[in-house]
Amino acid sequence: MAALTIGFLMDPLEGVRVDHDSTFALMLEAQRRGHQVRYFEQPWLRFGGTSAEARMRTVTVRREPGNHFDLRDEEVRPLSSLDVLFLRKDPPVDADFIQATQLVELCNGREPVFLNNPTGIRDANEKLFGLRFPELMPETLIARDMVSLARFVANHPQGTILKPVEGFGGQGIVFLQPGDRNTRSLLEVLTLGGRKAIVAQAYLPESRQGDKRIILVDGEPCGAVLRVPAQDDHRGNMAAGGTPVKTQLTPRELEICARLKPVLQARGLYFVGIDVIGDWLTEVNVTSPTGIAEIDKLDNTNVSAKIIDVAERLAGSRR
């Protein structure tokens, strides 16, 4: 197809890990196909009187640590100049992030193709969205009052995982067992004294064997990686030191993917990473899912190509 102009709203390009970063893998694949690659950071986004615009950098990229991109030009451009815009700003989904998802929609009648759809991102909190399917999730409580949370911990003899609703990368995740003398203090800290809701989830012993990140592209599973926690940690997140291990999808995991597919498609959530432990869905990641570099390396595949295929198809339909 004709060359596209593909933009990426992302964290600073200077700081990406070229062997791990999923956004960088997408940039490489877009460039390989002859598309023009531009990126901008969230603070560079603004409304310019008639439409959203940003200071954009046109770049060429290469998988060469420390020398991984060249700047071709830099200027303020309207978002309508893009054919496709990947919204790849890492969490947390805070007020600035929400405002950015609203600003990018102000394109004066010519929006780029969004991956993922800004409204879909706002609707799909990564810790809460899966609760639309409670039968797929481990027992979960979302609350801020410490009495309810302490009761939940006491009622789960195998343990409870506590995590912030807006957390990411394994940050702030705590494992508690009934009778732990730190319970009250930890609940006070995590809920800011009862002012902030947190997630309490029944501990799944299968997590010691790892949690599985499954990449869904347009609702279809396109690869998976098992993230095995270190011996002295309970978190499998690669950002928290988990080890990526080759894996296969089970019938139960395929069932979970099939259940999610129509809901994700209806919201324009084309690139999603779900987390599964044992037979249970634990998170649905839509803001900036990672894992494709590890999957490609372990399975000798190219998940980025499948994602760019979708971007090209959507952009072609719009034209």
Coordinates of C-alpha atoms in Angstrom, one line a residue:
M1 CA 0.0 0.0 0.0
A2 CA 1.0 3.7 -0.2
A3 CA 3.4 4.9 2.5
L4 CA 1.6 6.2 5.6
T5 CA 2.7 8.7 8.2
I6 CA 2.6 6.9 11.5
G7 CA 2.9 8.7 14.8
F8 CA 3.7 7.5 18.3
L9 CA 2.6 9.4 21.4
M10 CA 5.2 7.9 23.8
D11 CA 7.7 8.4 26.6
P12 CA 11.1 9.9 25.6
L13 CA 12.6 8.0 22.7
E14 CA 16.1 8.6 24.2
G15 CA 15.3 6.3 27.1
V16 CA 13.9 3.2 25.4
R17 CA 15.5 -0.2 25.7
V18 CA 15.8 -1.3 22.1
D19 CA 15.8 -5.0 22.9
H20 CA 12.7 -4.8 25.1
D21 CA 10.5 -1.8 24.2
S22 CA 7.3 -2.8 22.3
T23 CA 6.8 0.8 20.9
F24 CA 10.3 0.7 19.5
A25 CA 9.6 -2.7 17.8
L26 CA 6.5 -1.1 16.2
M27 CA 8.5 1.8 15.0
L28 CA 11.1 -0.5 13.4
E29 CA 8.4 -2.5 11.6
A30 CA 6.6 0.6 10.3
Q31 CA 9.9 2.0 9.0
R32 CA 10.8 -1.4 7.4
R33 CA 7.6 -1.1 5.3
G34 CA 8.5 2.4 4.1
H35 CA 6.2 4.3 6.3
Q36 CA 7.3 7.7 7.8
V37 CA 7.8 7.5 11.6
R38 CA 7.1 10.5 13.8
Y39 CA 6.9 10.7 17.6
F40 CA 6.0 13.2 20.3
E41 CA 5.8 13.2 24.0
Q42 CA 2.7 14.0 26.1
P43 CA 3.9 17.5 27.2
W44 CA 4.3 18.4 23.5
L45 CA 0.6 18.0 22.8
R46 CA -1.6 21.0 22.7
F47 CA -4.8 22.5 21.1
G48 CA -3.8 25.1 18.6
G49 CA -7.0 27.1 18.2
T50 CA -8.7 24.9 15.7
S51 CA -7.4 21.4 16.3
A52 CA -4.9 19.3 18.2
E53 CA -1.3 19.6 17.3
A54 CA 2.1 18.7 18.7
R55 CA 5.7 19.3 18.3
M56 CA 6.6 16.2 16.3
R57 CA 10.0 14.6 15.5
T58 CA 10.4 12.6 12.3
V59 CA 13.0 9.9 13.0
T60 CA 14.8 6.9 11.5
V61 CA 15.3 4.1 14.0
R62 CA 17.7 1.1 14.4
R63 CA 18.3 -1.5 17.0
E64 CA 21.6 -0.2 18.2
P65 CA 21.7 0.6 21.9
G66 CA 22.8 4.2 22.6
N67 CA 22.6 5.1 18.9
H68 CA 19.1 4.0 18.1
F69 CA 17.6 6.9 16.2
D70 CA 18.4 9.8 14.0
L71 CA 16.4 13.0 14.0
R72 CA 15.3 14.0 10.5
D73 CA 13.2 17.1 11.4
E74 CA 11.2 18.6 14.2
E75 CA 8.2 20.9 13.9
V76 CA 4.7 21.6 15.1
R77 CA 2.2 19.7 13.1
P78 CA -1.6 19.0 13.4
L79 CA -2.5 15.5 14.4
S80 CA -4.6 15.4 11.3
S81 CA -1.3 15.1 9.3
L82 CA -1.0 11.6 10.7
D83 CA -2.6 8.6 9.1
V84 CA -2.2 6.5 12.2
L85 CA -1.4 7.4 15.8
F86 CA -0.3 4.8 18.4
L87 CA -1.1 6.0 21.9
R88 CA 1.8 4.4 23.7
K89 CA 2.4 6.6 26.8
D90 CA 3.2 4.4 29.7
P91 CA 0.9 4.5 32.8
P92 CA 0.0 5.8 35.3
V93 CA -3.3 6.8 33.8
D94 CA -3.4 10.1 35.7
A95 CA -5.2 13.4 35.0
D96 CA -2.6 14.5 32.4
F97 CA -3.0 11.2 30.6
I98 CA -6.8 11.5 30.5
Q99 CA -6.5 15.0 29.2
A100 CA -4.1 13.8 26.5
T101 CA -6.7 11.1 25.4
Q102 CA -9.3 13.9 25.1
L103 CA -7.0 16.3 23.2
V104 CA -6.0 13.9 20.5
E105 CA -9.6 13.5 19.5
L106 CA -9.9 17.2 18.6
C107 CA -8.7 16.9 15.0
N108 CA -11.3 19.1 13.3
G109 CA -12.9 16.3 11.3
R110 CA -9.9 14.3 10.2
E111 CA -8.7 12.0 13.0
P112 CA -5.9 9.6 12.4
V113 CA -6.6 5.9 13.0
F114 CA -6.0 5.4 16.7
L115 CA -4.3 2.3 18.2
N116 CA -5.8 2.2 20.8
N117 CA -9.0 4.3 20.6
P118 CA -8.8 7.1 23.2
T119 CA -12.3 6.5 24.5
G120 CA -11.6 2.8 24.8
I121 CA -8.5 3.5 26.8
R122 CA -10.4 5.8 29.2
D123 CA -13.1 3.1 29.6
A124 CA -10.7 0.2 30.2
N125 CA -8.8 0.7 33.5
E126 CA -6.3 -2.1 33.5
K127 CA -7.1 -3.4 37.0
L128 CA -10.9 -2.9 36.7
F129 CA -11.9 -3.7 33.1
G130 CA -11.6 -7.5 33.6
L131 CA -14.2 -7.3 36.3
R132 CA -16.8 -7.1 33.6
F133 CA -16.1 -10.8 33.4
P134 CA -16.2 -11.8 37.1
E135 CA -16.4 -15.5 36.3
L136 CA -13.0 -15.2 34.6
M137 CA -11.3 -13.4 37.5
P138 CA -10.1 -14.6 40.9
E139 CA -12.1 -13.4 43.8
T140 CA -11.5 -9.6 43.9
L141 CA -12.5 -6.7 46.2
I142 CA -12.1 -3.0 45.2
A143 CA -12.4 -0.9 48.4
R144 CA -10.9 1.8 50.4
D145 CA -12.3 1.0 53.9
M146 CA -9.8 -0.9 55.9
V147 CA -12.3 -3.1 57.7
S148 CA -13.5 -4.7 54.5
L149 CA -10.0 -5.1 53.2
A150 CA -8.8 -6.6 56.5
R151 CA -11.7 -9.0 56.4
F152 CA -10.8 -10.0 52.9
V153 CA -7.2 -10.8 53.9
A154 CA -8.4 -12.8 56.9
N155 CA -10.8 -14.9 54.8
H156 CA -8.1 -16.0 52.3
P157 CA -5.8 -18.5 54.0
Q158 CA -3.5 -18.9 50.9
G159 CA -2.9 -15.2 50.9
T160 CA -4.1 -12.0 49.3
I161 CA -2.5 -9.8 46.6
L162 CA -2.9 -6.0 47.2
K163 CA -2.2 -3.5 44.4
P164 CA -3.0 0.1 43.5
V165 CA -5.8 0.6 41.0
E166 CA -3.6 2.8 38.9
G167 CA -0.4 0.7 39.3
F168 CA 1.8 -0.6 36.6
G169 CA 5.0 -2.6 36.1
G170 CA 4.5 -4.5 39.3
Q171 CA 4.9 -1.3 41.4
G172 CA 3.2 -1.3 44.8
I173 CA 2.1 -5.0 44.7
V174 CA 2.0 -6.6 48.2
F175 CA 1.4 -10.2 49.3
L176 CA -0.3 -10.7 52.7
Q177 CA -1.3 -13.7 54.6
P178 CA -3.9 -13.9 57.5
G179 CA -2.4 -12.9 60.8
D180 CA 0.4 -10.8 59.4
R181 CA 1.1 -8.1 61.9
N182 CA 1.8 -5.6 59.1
T183 CA -1.7 -5.8 57.7
R184 CA -3.2 -2.8 59.4
S185 CA -0.2 -0.6 58.7
L186 CA 0.1 -1.7 55.0
L187 CA -3.6 -1.1 54.4
E188 CA -3.3 2.4 55.9
V189 CA -0.3 3.2 53.6
L190 CA -1.8 1.7 50.5
T191 CA -5.2 3.4 50.9
L192 CA -3.7 6.6 52.1
G193 CA -5.6 6.2 55.4
G194 CA -8.8 5.1 53.7
R195 CA -8.9 7.9 51.1
K196 CA -7.9 5.8 48.0
A197 CA -9.4 2.5 46.8
I198 CA -7.1 -0.5 46.1
V199 CA -7.4 -3.9 44.6
A200 CA -7.5 -7.0 46.9
Q201 CA -7.3 -10.2 45.0
A202 CA -7.2 -13.8 46.1
Y203 CA -3.6 -15.1 45.8
L204 CA -3.2 -17.8 43.2
P205 CA -0.4 -20.3 44.1
E206 CA 0.1 -20.9 40.4
S207 CA 1.8 -17.5 40.3
R208 CA 5.0 -19.1 41.5
Q209 CA 5.2 -20.8 38.1
G210 CA 4.7 -17.5 36.5
D211 CA 2.0 -15.2 35.0
K212 CA 1.3 -15.3 31.3
R213 CA 1.2 -12.2 29.2
I214 CA -0.9 -12.8 26.1
I215 CA -0.9 -10.3 23.2
L216 CA -4.3 -9.8 21.5
V217 CA -4.3 -8.1 18.1
D218 CA -7.8 -7.1 16.9
G219 CA -9.1 -9.6 19.5
E220 CA -7.0 -12.5 18.3
P221 CA -4.2 -14.1 20.4
C222 CA -0.9 -13.6 18.5
G223 CA 1.7 -14.7 21.1
A224 CA 2.4 -15.2 24.7
V225 CA 5.3 -15.1 27.2
L226 CA 5.4 -16.7 30.7
R227 CA 6.9 -14.3 33.2
V228 CA 8.5 -16.2 36.1
P229 CA 9.1 -14.3 39.3
A230 CA 12.5 -14.4 41.1
Q231 CA 12.8 -16.7 44.0
D232 CA 12.7 -13.8 46.5
D233 CA 9.8 -11.9 44.9
H234 CA 6.1 -12.6 44.1
R235 CA 5.9 -10.4 41.0
G236 CA 6.4 -11.8 37.5
N237 CA 6.5 -8.4 35.7
M238 CA 9.7 -8.1 33.7
A239 CA 10.0 -4.6 34.9
A240 CA 10.2 -6.1 38.4
G241 CA 12.8 -8.7 37.6
G242 CA 10.6 -11.5 36.1
T243 CA 12.2 -13.9 33.6
P244 CA 10.6 -14.4 30.2
V245 CA 10.0 -18.1 29.3
K246 CA 8.6 -19.6 26.2
T247 CA 5.0 -20.9 26.6
Q248 CA 1.9 -22.2 24.8
L249 CA -1.7 -21.2 25.1
T250 CA -4.1 -23.6 27.0
P251 CA -7.7 -24.2 26.0
R252 CA -8.8 -22.1 29.0
E253 CA -6.7 -19.2 27.9
L254 CA -8.1 -19.4 24.4
E255 CA -11.6 -19.4 25.9
I256 CA -10.7 -16.2 27.9
C257 CA -9.4 -14.5 24.7
A258 CA -12.6 -15.5 22.8
R259 CA -14.7 -14.0 25.6
L260 CA -12.9 -10.7 25.5
K261 CA -12.6 -10.3 21.7
P262 CA -16.0 -8.7 20.9
V263 CA -15.8 -6.3 23.8
L264 CA -12.3 -5.2 22.9
Q265 CA -13.2 -4.8 19.2
A266 CA -16.3 -2.8 20.0
R267 CA -14.1 -0.3 21.9
G268 CA -11.4 0.0 19.3
L269 CA -8.9 -1.8 21.5
Y270 CA -6.8 -3.4 18.8
F271 CA -3.5 -4.0 20.7
V272 CA -4.1 -5.4 24.2
G273 CA -2.0 -7.5 26.6
I274 CA -3.9 -9.6 29.0
D275 CA -2.4 -11.3 32.1
V276 CA -3.4 -14.8 33.1
I277 CA -2.4 -16.9 36.1
G278 CA -3.4 -20.5 36.0
D279 CA -7.0 -20.5 34.8
W280 CA -7.7 -16.9 35.8
L281 CA -7.6 -13.5 34.1
T282 CA -6.0 -10.9 36.3
E283 CA -5.5 -7.8 34.1
V284 CA -6.4 -6.3 30.8
N285 CA -3.6 -3.9 29.6
V286 CA -4.6 -1.4 27.0
T287 CA -2.5 1.7 27.5
S288 CA 1.0 0.5 26.5
P289 CA 1.1 -3.3 26.6
T290 CA 4.6 -4.8 26.5
G291 CA 6.0 -8.2 25.8
I292 CA 6.2 -8.4 22.0
A293 CA 10.0 -8.2 21.8
E294 CA 10.3 -11.2 24.2
I295 CA 7.6 -13.2 22.3
D296 CA 9.4 -12.5 19.0
K297 CA 12.7 -13.7 20.4
L298 CA 11.3 -16.8 22.1
D299 CA 9.0 -17.9 19.3
N300 CA 10.9 -16.5 16.3
T301 CA 7.9 -14.6 15.2
N302 CA 7.0 -10.9 14.4
V303 CA 4.0 -9.7 16.5
S304 CA 4.7 -6.1 15.4
A305 CA 4.0 -7.1 11.8
K306 CA 0.5 -8.2 12.8
I307 CA -0.1 -5.0 14.6
I308 CA 1.1 -2.8 11.7
D309 CA -1.1 -5.0 9.4
V310 CA -4.1 -3.9 11.4
A311 CA -3.0 -0.2 11.2
E312 CA -2.6 -0.4 7.5
R313 CA -6.0 -2.1 7.0
L314 CA -7.7 0.6 9.1
A315 CA -5.9 3.4 7.4
G316 CA -6.7 2.0 4.0
S317 CA -10.4 1.7 4.9
R318 CA -10.5 5.3 6.0
R319 CA -8.9 6.5 2.8

